[in-house]
Coordinates of C-alpha atoms and ligand atoms in Angstrom, one line a residue:
X1 CA 29.4 -4.9 -1.0
X2 CA 29.2 -1.8 -3.2
X3 CA 26.2 0.6 -3.1
X4 CA 25.1 -0.8 -6.5
X5 CA 25.3 -4.5 -5.4
X6 CA 23.1 -3.4 -2.2
X7 CA 20.6 -1.6 -4.5
X8 CA 20.5 -4.6 -6.9
X9 CA 19.8 -7.0 -4.1
X10 CA 16.7 -5.4 -2.8
X11 CA 13.1 -5.9 -3.8
X12 CA 10.6 -3.8 -1.8
X13 CA 6.9 -4.4 -2.3
X14 CA 3.5 -4.5 -0.8
X15 CA 0.8 -7.0 -1.0
X16 CA -2.7 -5.6 -1.6
X17 CA -6.2 -7.1 -1.7
X18 CA -9.7 -6.9 -0.6
X19 CA -10.2 -8.1 2.9
X20 CA -10.3 -12.0 3.2
X21 CA -8.7 -12.5 -0.3
X22 CA -5.8 -14.1 1.5
X23 CA -3.2 -11.4 1.8
X24 CA -2.2 -12.5 5.4
X25 CA -2.1 -16.1 4.5
X26 CA 0.0 -15.2 1.4
X27 CA 2.5 -13.0 3.3
X28 CA 2.9 -15.9 6.0
X29 CA 3.8 -18.4 3.2
X30 CA 6.3 -15.9 1.8
X31 CA 7.9 -15.4 5.0
X32 CA 8.0 -19.1 5.7
X33 CA 10.0 -19.6 2.2
X34 CA 12.2 -16.9 3.4
X35 CA 12.8 -18.5 7.0
X36 CA 11.6 -15.2 8.5
X37 CA 9.2 -17.4 10.8
X38 CA 9.2 -20.9 11.4
X39 CA 5.5 -21.7 12.0
X40 CA 2.2 -20.9 10.2
X41 CA 0.0 -18.6 12.2
X42 CA 2.7 -16.4 13.3
X43 CA 1.4 -13.5 11.2
X44 CA -2.3 -13.6 12.1
X45 CA -2.3 -11.0 14.8
X46 CA -1.5 -8.5 12.2
X47 CA -5.0 -9.1 10.7
X48 CA -8.0 -7.1 12.0
X49 CA -10.7 -9.6 12.4
X50 CA -14.0 -9.2 11.0
X51 CA -15.9 -9.2 14.3
X52 CA -13.8 -6.2 15.5
X53 CA -15.0 -4.0 12.9
X54 CA -16.9 -1.8 15.1
X55 CA -14.7 -2.0 18.1
X56 CA -12.2 0.6 17.4
X57 CA -10.3 0.1 20.7
X58 CA -9.6 -3.7 19.6
X59 CA -8.6 -2.5 16.1
X60 CA -6.2 0.1 17.5
X61 CA -4.9 -2.6 19.6
X62 CA -4.3 -4.8 16.9
X63 CA -2.8 -2.0 14.8
X64 CA -0.4 -1.5 17.7
X65 CA 0.7 -5.1 17.3
X66 CA 1.0 -4.7 13.6
X67 CA 3.9 -2.2 14.1
X68 CA 6.0 -5.3 14.4
X69 CA 4.7 -6.5 11.1
X70 CA 4.6 -3.2 9.3
X71 CA 7.7 -4.1 7.5
X72 CA 9.1 -7.7 7.2
X73 CA 12.4 -8.3 5.6
X74 CA 14.0 -11.7 4.6
X75 CA 16.7 -13.1 2.4
X76 CA 15.6 -15.4 -0.4
X77 CA 17.9 -16.4 -3.2
X78 CA 20.6 -13.8 -2.5
X79 CA 18.0 -11.1 -2.6
X80 CA 16.7 -9.0 0.4
X81 CA 13.0 -8.9 0.3
X82 CA 11.2 -6.1 2.2
X83 CA 7.4 -6.7 2.4
X84 CA 5.4 -3.7 3.6
X85 CA 2.3 -4.5 5.2
X86 CA -0.9 -2.8 4.2
X87 CA -3.9 -2.6 6.6
X88 CA -6.9 -4.6 4.9
X89 CA -9.5 -2.7 6.8
X90 CA -11.1 -0.2 4.5
X91 CA -11.2 2.5 7.0
X92 CA -7.5 2.6 7.0
X93 CA -7.3 2.8 3.2
X94 CA -5.5 6.2 3.4
X95 CA -2.5 4.4 5.5
X96 CA -2.5 1.9 2.7
X97 CA -2.2 4.5 -0.1
X98 CA 0.6 6.0 1.9
X99 CA 2.4 2.7 2.3
X100 CA 2.2 2.3 -1.3
X101 CA 4.2 5.4 -2.0
X102 CA 7.2 3.6 -0.4
X103 CA 7.1 0.4 -2.4
X104 CA 8.8 -0.4 -5.9
X105 CA 6.2 -3.0 -6.9
X106 CA 2.9 -4.7 -5.6
X107 CA 1.5 -8.2 -5.4
X108 CA -2.4 -7.9 -5.9
X109 CA -4.2 -10.9 -4.3
X110 CA -7.8 -11.8 -5.8
X111 CA -10.2 -14.5 -4.5
X112 CA -11.1 -16.9 -7.3
X113 CA -14.6 -16.9 -6.4
X114 CA -15.2 -13.4 -5.8
X115 CA -13.1 -11.8 -8.6
X116 CA -12.1 -8.2 -8.5
X117 CA -13.7 -6.7 -5.5
X118 CA -14.1 -2.9 -4.6
X119 CA -11.1 -2.5 -2.3
X120 CA -8.9 -4.1 -4.8
X121 CA -10.2 -1.7 -7.5
X122 CA -9.4 1.4 -5.3
X123 CA -5.8 0.1 -4.4
X124 CA -5.0 -0.8 -8.0
X125 CA -6.1 2.5 -9.1
X126 CA -3.6 4.1 -6.7
X127 CA -0.9 1.9 -8.0
X128 CA -1.6 2.6 -11.5
X129 CA -1.6 6.4 -11.3
X130 CA 2.2 5.8 -10.2
X131 CA 2.8 3.0 -13.0
X132 CA 3.9 0.5 -10.0
X133 CA 4.6 -2.8 -11.6
X134 CA 2.0 -5.3 -10.3
X135 CA 1.9 -9.0 -10.3
X136 CA -1.8 -10.7 -9.9
X137 CA -2.0 -13.8 -7.6
X138 CA -5.5 -15.6 -8.0
X139 CA -6.1 -17.3 -4.7
X140 CA -8.1 -20.2 -3.4
X141 CA -8.2 -22.5 -6.4
X142 CA -8.8 -25.4 -3.9
X143 CA -12.4 -24.0 -4.1
X144 CA -15.1 -23.6 -6.6
X145 CA -14.6 -20.1 -8.4
X146 CA -15.0 -18.0 -11.7
X147 CA -13.6 -19.4 -14.9
X148 CA -10.0 -18.6 -15.6
X149 CA -10.7 -16.5 -18.7
X150 CA -13.6 -14.6 -17.0
X151 CA -11.2 -13.6 -14.3
X152 CA -8.6 -12.2 -16.6
X153 CA -11.4 -10.1 -18.4
X154 CA -12.4 -9.0 -15.0
X155 CA -8.8 -7.9 -14.4
X156 CA -8.5 -6.1 -17.6
X157 CA -11.9 -4.4 -17.5
X158 CA -12.4 -3.6 -13.8
X159 CA -8.7 -3.0 -12.9
X160 CA -7.5 -1.6 -16.2
X161 CA -4.5 -3.9 -16.4
X162 CA -2.9 -5.8 -19.2
X163 CA -3.1 -9.5 -18.0
X164 CA -0.3 -11.7 -18.9
X165 CA -0.9 -15.2 -17.5
X166 CA 2.2 -17.0 -16.4
X167 CA 0.6 -20.0 -14.9
X168 CA -2.8 -21.6 -15.7
X169 CA -4.9 -23.7 -13.5
X170 CA -6.1 -27.3 -14.3
X171 CA -9.4 -27.5 -12.8
X172 CA -10.6 -26.0 -9.6
X173 CA -12.3 -26.9 -6.3
X174 CA -12.9 -30.8 -6.0
X175 CA -11.4 -31.1 -9.5
X176 CA -8.2 -28.9 -9.0
X177 CA -5.3 -31.0 -10.2
X178 CA -2.5 -28.4 -10.3
X179 CA -1.2 -25.4 -12.3
X180 CA 0.8 -25.4 -15.5
X181 CA 3.6 -22.9 -15.2
X182 CA 3.7 -21.3 -18.5
X183 CA 6.8 -19.2 -17.5
X184 CA 9.0 -22.3 -16.9
X185 CA 7.2 -24.9 -18.8
X186 CA 6.6 -27.0 -15.8
X187 CA 3.6 -29.0 -14.6
X188 CA 2.8 -28.8 -10.9
X189 CA 0.5 -31.2 -9.5
X190 CA -1.7 -30.2 -6.6
X191 CA -1.6 -32.0 -3.0
X192 CA -3.3 -30.5 -0.2
X193 CA -0.5 -31.3 2.1
X194 CA 0.7 -27.8 2.4
X195 CA 4.3 -28.6 1.6
X196 CA 6.3 -27.8 -1.4
X197 CA 7.5 -31.1 -2.4
X198 CA 9.8 -31.5 -5.3
X199 CA 7.9 -34.7 -6.7
X200 CA 4.9 -32.4 -7.2
X201 CA 6.6 -30.7 -9.9
X202 CA 7.1 -32.3 -13.1
X203 CA 9.2 -31.1 -16.0
X204 CA 7.8 -31.4 -19.4
X205 CA 9.5 -30.4 -22.5
X206 CA 6.3 -29.2 -24.1
X207 CA 2.4 -29.4 -23.9
X208 CA 2.7 -32.4 -26.3
X209 CA 4.6 -34.4 -23.8
X210 CA 2.7 -37.6 -23.4
X211 CA 3.6 -37.5 -19.6
X212 CA 0.8 -34.8 -19.5
X213 CA -1.9 -37.5 -20.5
X214 CA -0.4 -39.9 -18.0
X215 CA -0.7 -37.6 -15.1
X216 CA -4.0 -35.7 -15.9
X217 CA -5.8 -38.2 -18.0
X218 CA -6.4 -37.5 -21.7
X219 CA -9.5 -35.2 -21.5
X220 CA -8.0 -32.9 -19.0
X221 CA -4.5 -32.8 -20.7
X222 CA -6.3 -31.9 -24.1
X223 CA -8.4 -29.2 -22.3
X224 CA -5.2 -27.7 -20.9
X225 CA -3.5 -27.6 -24.2
X226 CA -6.4 -25.9 -25.9
X227 CA -6.6 -23.3 -23.1
X228 CA -2.7 -22.7 -23.3
X229 CA -3.2 -22.3 -27.0
X230 CA -5.7 -19.8 -26.6
X231 CA -3.6 -17.9 -24.0
X232 CA -0.8 -17.7 -26.4
X233 CA -3.1 -16.4 -29.1
X234 CA -4.9 -13.8 -27.1
X235 CA -2.5 -12.6 -24.4
X236 CA 0.8 -11.0 -24.9
X237 CA 4.0 -12.6 -24.5
X238 CA 5.8 -11.7 -21.0
X239 CA 8.0 -8.8 -21.4
X240 CA 10.0 -7.7 -18.4
X241 CA 10.4 -4.1 -19.2
X242 CA 6.7 -3.7 -20.0
X243 CA 6.0 -5.2 -16.5
X244 CA 8.5 -2.9 -15.0
X245 CA 6.9 0.2 -16.6
X246 CA 3.6 -0.8 -15.2
X247 CA 2.1 -1.9 -18.5
X248 CA 2.0 -5.5 -18.4
X249 CA 0.7 -7.5 -15.3
X250 CA 1.8 -11.0 -14.9
X251 CA -1.1 -13.4 -13.4
X252 CA -0.4 -16.5 -11.2
X253 CA -3.0 -19.1 -10.0
X254 CA -2.6 -21.0 -6.6
X255 CA -3.7 -21.7 -3.1
X256 CA -2.0 -19.7 -0.5
X257 CA -3.3 -21.8 2.5
X258 CA -2.2 -25.0 0.6
X259 CA 1.2 -23.4 -0.1
X260 CA 0.5 -24.1 -3.6
X261 CA 1.6 -21.9 -6.5
X262 CA 3.3 -19.6 -3.9
X263 CA 6.8 -20.5 -4.5
X264 CA 6.5 -20.2 -8.4
X265 CA 5.3 -16.6 -8.0
X266 CA 8.2 -16.0 -5.4
X267 CA 10.8 -17.3 -7.7
X268 CA 9.5 -15.4 -10.7
X269 CA 8.9 -12.3 -8.5
X270 CA 12.8 -12.2 -7.4
X271 CA 13.8 -12.5 -10.9
X272 CA 11.7 -9.8 -12.6
X273 CA 10.6 -7.4 -9.9
X274 CA 12.3 -4.0 -10.0
X275 CA 15.0 -3.1 -7.5
X276 CA 14.7 0.4 -5.9
X277 CA 13.9 2.8 -8.7
X278 CA 14.7 6.4 -9.1
X279 CA 12.2 8.8 -7.2
X280 CA 10.8 12.0 -8.1
X281 CA 11.2 15.0 -6.1
X282 CA 9.8 18.7 -6.8
X283 CA 13.3 19.8 -7.6
X284 CA 15.0 16.9 -9.4
X285 CA 14.9 12.9 -10.0
X286 CA 16.7 11.1 -7.1
X287 CA 18.7 8.0 -8.4
X288 CA 19.2 5.2 -5.7
X289 CA 22.9 5.0 -6.7
X290 CA 23.6 8.6 -5.6
X291 CA 26.2 8.7 -3.0
X292 CA 24.5 11.1 -0.7
X293 CA 21.7 9.9 1.3
X294 CA 18.1 10.9 0.9
X295 CA 14.9 9.4 2.2
X296 CA 11.3 10.4 3.3
X297 CA 8.8 9.4 5.9
X298 CA 5.8 7.8 4.8
X299 CA 3.9 6.6 7.7
X300 CA 3.9 7.5 11.4
X301 CA 2.7 5.0 14.0
X302 CA 1.9 6.4 17.4
X303 CA 2.2 4.4 20.6
X304 CA -1.2 3.6 22.2
X305 CA 0.1 3.9 25.6
X306 CA -0.5 7.3 27.0
X307 CA 2.3 7.1 29.2
X308 CA 4.9 6.7 26.5
X309 CA 3.8 9.2 23.8
X310 CA 6.7 8.3 21.6
X311 CA 6.0 7.4 17.9
X312 CA 7.6 5.4 15.1
X313 CA 8.2 7.2 11.9
X314 CA 9.0 5.0 8.8
X315 CA 11.5 6.2 6.7
X316 CA 12.1 5.0 3.0
X317 CA 15.7 5.0 2.0
X318 CA 16.0 6.5 -1.5
X319 CA 19.5 7.0 -2.3
X320 CA 22.9 6.6 -0.5
X321 CA 23.5 5.2 2.8
X322 CA 21.4 5.9 5.9
X323 CA 23.6 5.6 9.0
X324 CA 23.0 5.3 12.8
X325 CA 24.4 8.3 14.8
X326 CA 25.1 10.5 11.9
X327 CA 23.9 13.9 11.4
X328 CA 21.1 14.2 8.5
X329 CA 19.0 17.3 7.6
X330 CA 15.5 17.5 8.2
X331 CA 14.3 19.6 5.3
X332 CA 11.2 20.9 6.8
X333 CA 12.4 21.9 10.0
X334 CA 15.6 23.0 8.6
X335 CA 17.6 21.4 11.3
X336 CA 20.1 18.7 11.7
X337 CA 19.1 15.3 13.5
X338 CA 20.7 12.0 14.4
X339 CA 19.3 8.7 15.3
X340 CA 20.6 6.4 17.9
X341 CA 18.2 3.6 17.7
X342 CA 17.0 3.1 14.1
X343 CA 15.4 -0.2 13.7
X344 CA 14.6 -2.7 11.1
X345 CA 12.6 -5.8 11.4
X346 CA 14.8 -8.7 9.9
X347 CA 13.5 -12.2 10.1
X348 CA 10.9 -11.1 12.5
X349 CA 13.5 -9.8 14.8
X350 CA 13.7 -6.2 15.6
X351 CA 17.4 -5.0 15.1
X352 CA 19.0 -1.7 15.6
X353 CA 20.7 -1.0 12.2
X354 CA 24.1 0.7 11.7
X355 CA 23.5 1.0 7.8
X356 CA 20.4 1.1 5.5
X357 CA 20.3 1.1 1.7
X358 CA 17.8 2.3 -0.9
X359 CA 14.5 0.4 -0.8
X360 CA 15.1 -0.3 3.0
X361 CA 12.5 0.9 5.7
X362 CA 13.9 2.1 8.8
X363 CA 11.8 2.8 12.0
X364 CA 13.0 5.9 13.8
X365 CA 11.7 6.9 17.4
X366 CA 10.2 10.3 17.2
X367 CA 9.1 12.7 19.8
X368 CA 7.0 14.9 17.3
X369 CA 9.6 16.0 14.9
X370 CA 8.1 14.4 11.9
X371 CA 5.1 14.7 9.5
X372 CA 4.3 12.4 6.7
X373 CA 6.1 13.4 3.4
X374 CA 9.0 15.0 5.4
X375 CA 12.5 14.5 3.6
X376 CA 15.7 13.7 5.1
X377 CA 19.0 14.5 3.2
X378 CA 22.7 15.1 3.7
X379 CA 21.9 19.0 3.4
X380 CA 20.1 19.3 0.0
X381 CA 16.8 20.8 0.1
X382 CA 14.5 18.4 -1.8
X383 CA 10.9 17.3 -1.4
X384 CA 9.7 13.9 -2.4
X385 CA 6.6 13.8 -4.5
X386 CA 3.9 11.2 -4.6
X387 CA 2.7 11.3 -1.0
X388 CA -0.5 13.1 -1.8
X389 CA -3.7 13.4 0.5
X390 CA -6.8 11.9 -1.2
X391 CA -10.4 13.4 -0.8
X392 CA -11.9 11.9 2.5
X393 CA -15.3 10.3 2.3
X394 CA -16.6 11.4 5.6
X395 CA -16.8 14.8 7.0
X396 CA -17.8 16.2 10.6
X397 CA -17.3 19.5 12.2
X398 CA -15.1 19.2 15.3
X399 CA -16.0 21.3 18.4
X400 CA -14.1 21.8 21.5
X401 CA -16.2 20.3 24.4
X402 CA -13.9 21.7 27.3
X403 CA -13.0 25.4 26.7
X404 CA -10.5 25.2 29.4
X405 CA -8.6 22.6 27.4
X406 CA -8.5 24.2 23.8
X407 CA -4.6 24.4 23.7
X408 CA -4.6 20.6 24.3
X409 CA -7.3 20.1 21.8
X410 CA -5.3 22.0 19.2
X411 CA -2.0 20.2 19.9
X412 CA -3.8 17.0 19.7
X413 CA -5.6 17.5 16.4
X414 CA -2.3 18.9 14.8
X415 CA -0.4 15.8 16.1
X416 CA -3.0 13.3 15.1
X417 CA -3.3 14.9 11.5
X418 CA 0.6 14.9 11.2
X419 CA 0.3 11.1 11.9
X420 CA -2.2 11.0 8.9
X421 CA -5.2 9.6 11.1
X422 CA -7.3 12.1 9.2
X423 CA -7.4 15.1 7.5
X424 CA -8.2 18.6 8.9
X425 CA -10.0 21.5 6.8
X426 CA -10.4 25.0 8.1
X427 CA -13.3 26.8 6.4
X428 CA -12.6 30.2 5.1
X429 CA -15.9 31.9 6.1
X430 CA -16.2 30.8 9.7
X431 CA -12.7 29.4 10.6
X432 CA -14.5 26.3 11.8
X433 CA -12.6 23.0 11.7
X434 CA -13.7 20.0 9.7
X435 CA -12.3 16.5 10.1
X436 CA -12.3 14.4 7.0
X437 CA -11.8 10.5 7.2
X438 CA -12.0 7.7 4.9
X439 CA -14.2 5.6 7.4
X440 CA -16.3 6.4 10.3
X441 CA -13.9 4.5 12.5
X442 CA -11.4 7.3 12.7
X443 CA -14.0 9.7 14.4
X444 CA -14.0 7.3 17.3
X445 CA -10.2 6.9 17.4
X446 CA -9.6 10.7 17.3
X447 CA -12.1 11.3 20.1
X448 CA -10.6 8.6 22.3
X449 CA -7.0 9.6 21.6
X450 CA -7.7 13.2 22.2
X451 CA -9.2 12.5 25.6
X452 CA -6.6 10.0 26.6
X453 CA -3.4 11.3 25.5
X454 CA -4.0 15.0 25.3
X455 CA -6.6 15.4 28.0
X456 CA -9.0 17.2 25.5
X457 CA -12.5 16.6 24.8
X458 CA -14.3 17.0 21.6
X459 CA -17.9 16.6 20.1
X460 CA -18.8 16.1 16.4
X461 CA -21.4 17.9 14.2
X462 CA -22.6 15.7 11.1
X463 CA -22.0 17.5 7.9
X464 CA -23.6 16.2 4.6
X465 CA -20.5 16.5 2.4
X466 CA -19.5 14.5 -0.8
X467 CA -15.9 15.5 -1.6
X468 CA -13.1 17.8 -1.0
X469 CA -11.2 19.0 -4.2
X470 CA -8.0 20.8 -4.2
X471 CA -8.4 23.7 -6.6
X472 CA -5.8 25.5 -8.8
X473 CA -6.0 27.8 -11.8
X474 CA -3.5 29.7 -13.9
X475 CA -5.7 32.6 -13.7
X476 CA -5.6 34.7 -10.3
X477 CA -8.8 36.3 -11.5
X478 CA -10.7 33.0 -11.5
X479 CA -9.4 32.3 -8.2
X480 CA -10.5 35.4 -6.8
X481 CA -13.9 35.2 -8.4
X482 CA -14.1 31.5 -6.8
X483 CA -13.1 33.0 -3.5
X484 CA -15.7 35.7 -3.4
X485 CA -18.7 33.7 -5.1
X486 CA -18.1 30.3 -3.2
X487 CA -16.6 31.3 0.0
X488 CA -19.0 29.1 2.0
X489 CA -17.6 26.1 0.2
X490 CA -14.0 27.1 0.5
X491 CA -11.4 25.9 3.2
X492 CA -7.8 25.2 3.6
X493 CA -6.0 22.1 4.2
X494 CA -3.1 21.4 6.7
X495 CA -0.5 22.8 4.2
X496 CA -2.6 26.0 3.5
X497 CA -3.8 24.7 0.0
X498 CA -7.2 26.0 -1.0
X499 CA -10.0 23.2 -1.1
X500 CA -13.5 23.1 -2.4
X501 CA -15.9 21.3 -0.4
X502 CA -18.7 20.0 -2.5
X503 CA -22.0 18.9 -0.8
X504 CA -22.9 16.5 -3.8
X505 CA -21.7 15.4 -7.0
X506 CA -24.3 17.9 -8.6
X507 CA -22.8 20.9 -6.8
X508 CA -19.3 19.8 -7.9
X509 CA -20.5 19.6 -11.5
X510 CA -22.2 22.9 -11.1
X511 CA -19.1 24.6 -9.6
X512 CA -17.0 23.1 -12.5
X513 CA -19.3 24.6 -15.2
X514 CA -19.5 27.9 -13.4
X515 CA -15.7 28.2 -13.2
X516 CA -14.4 26.9 -16.2
X517 CA -10.9 28.2 -15.4
X518 CA -10.7 26.4 -12.2
X519 CA -9.2 22.8 -12.0
X520 CA -10.8 20.5 -9.4
X521 CA -8.3 17.8 -8.2
X522 CA -9.2 14.8 -6.2
X523 CA -5.8 14.5 -4.7
X524 CA -3.5 17.2 -2.9
X525 CA -0.7 16.6 -5.5
X526 CA -1.2 17.9 -9.0
Ligands
LIG1 P1 -6.7 -11.1 4.3 O1 -5.5 -11.0 5.1 O2 -6.6 -10.9 2.9 O3 -7.9 -10.5 4.8 O4 -7.0 -12.8 4.3 P2 -6.6 -14.0 5.2 O5 -5.3 -14.4 4.7 O6 -6.8 -13.9 6.6 O7 -7.6 -15.2 4.5 C1 -8.8 -15.0 4.7 C2 -9.5 -16.4 4.8 O8 -9.5 -17.2 3.6 C3 -9.0 -17.2 6.0 O9 -10.0 -17.9 6.5 C4 -7.9 -18.2 5.3 O10 -7.6 -19.3 6.0 C5 -8.7 -18.3 4.0 N1 -7.6 -18.7 3.0 C6 -6.6 -18.0 2.3 N2 -5.8 -18.7 1.5 C7 -6.8 -19.7 1.1 C8 -6.9 -20.7 0.1 O11 -5.9 -20.8 -0.9 N3 -7.9 -21.6 0.2 C9 -9.0 -21.4 1.0 N4 -10.0 -22.4 0.8 N5 -9.0 -20.5 2.0 C10 -7.9 -19.7 1.9 P3 -10.8 -17.6 7.9 O12 -11.8 -18.8 8.2 O13 -11.5 -16.2 7.7 O14 -9.6 -17.4 8.9 P4 -8.8 -18.5 9.6 O15 -10.0 -18.9 10.6 O16 -8.4 -19.5 8.6 O17 -7.8 -17.8 10.2

């Protein structure tokens, strides 16, 4: 197969949702269709259960298990589907943001009863800044929920999407009859047997087909006709290019647990979702069909077992062919490296791979060479864009609790930051170190791992902080003024970039007003 054929074959995407909307269930059904798993329930281990939210060891243990499900690949209708798992737990949101840098599209799952929830809003915002094409799946139609049109409004207002319904529900909860597939003009009747039977799908020529009355009863059939007419009047027609540009969002309705409406979405997805797209680097655009290999590391997963401190670095192939045992160039470290055991998870089996193509995710064993965002190439100096850090939400000073072990502590902190567990800021005035995280849980994880993996002890000191903003300016003078007047609020991040630490939204606004020539950014990439 030519490189172009390999590229066209691949669809790499992530599923995002607020916890409990049904991401795990949907993933599992997709894997069942692809033959990647044989029985339902196989993906459950990947989910961090609600009762474990305060037990970080349990969460880390489950995170360990989830390495196996970090990427799941399977073949479906001549396409290779790569699903990237994203942690649902909000304290690991940063992990999810980074994983989303490695996908070409996303599926957003929404609970019909709850509508758009907080975590969905945050994740969709990240996708929207990159114009990632997104399909929406409204789940749990077997339960009572919000009205379909209200949900579409919610999607447009809260998520800033342009909704384009490609299927439409007929009733819900007890009255749920099925969905009308607008995309293919088919009626699909609901049966809670969890199987995808041919006889549940009824071909109809158009909505006036009398079979509709026969199957649904006149009143419901008329209601459906009216609703679909309204949809045709209000919502735009499906346009694949607009979807691929991230400007139009197909919406499907179904029930993942009952395996209902999932196949329709998957069939549509393989047809319309983009294959690996060109990627921006600081130097130039990299096209997937370039002959030379390029790729970047978007996630690092540490082994929880202190006796085996190896890590797995996840590489997204962006162009050319990644090959086993061939020397590649590690741009940041300016050195050549080859990999003897690169792995991919195909049909739930971990395999050593000889070749990987654009869109593929390869796991490489790493003894500490990689950092999130690192590029691998055949010799070219390029740096992939789009792997920014975002402002943490919680901040604490970190102190050394055992002065004899400061070397271990520094090494541990640096390695954990390279893995992306949290962010480190060093204050300009005092050199004190501040750890910033998305959730409180990471503080426990860091403390535990420093002790058990690096033999170092730390304590924390609380710090009332609102946000960390990366600052830039075209005027050196303005930067110098900020440094002299606001030294107490300034720190540098892991890459030496200048960051303004704001105690509150108000102090941030004051700083913006007082320093009009300074731009305050909420992410490290600007
Ligand atoms: P998540 O990964 O997004 O967090 O959600 P997950 O798939 O684990 O689903 C959350 C809960 O919603 C699960 O129930 C799951 O069975 C249920 N669910 C998923 N899809 C549907 C659906 O289409 N209809 C209905 N009625 N429920 C659905 P749970 O009780 O929390 O877990 P479990 O005991 O079933 O594992």
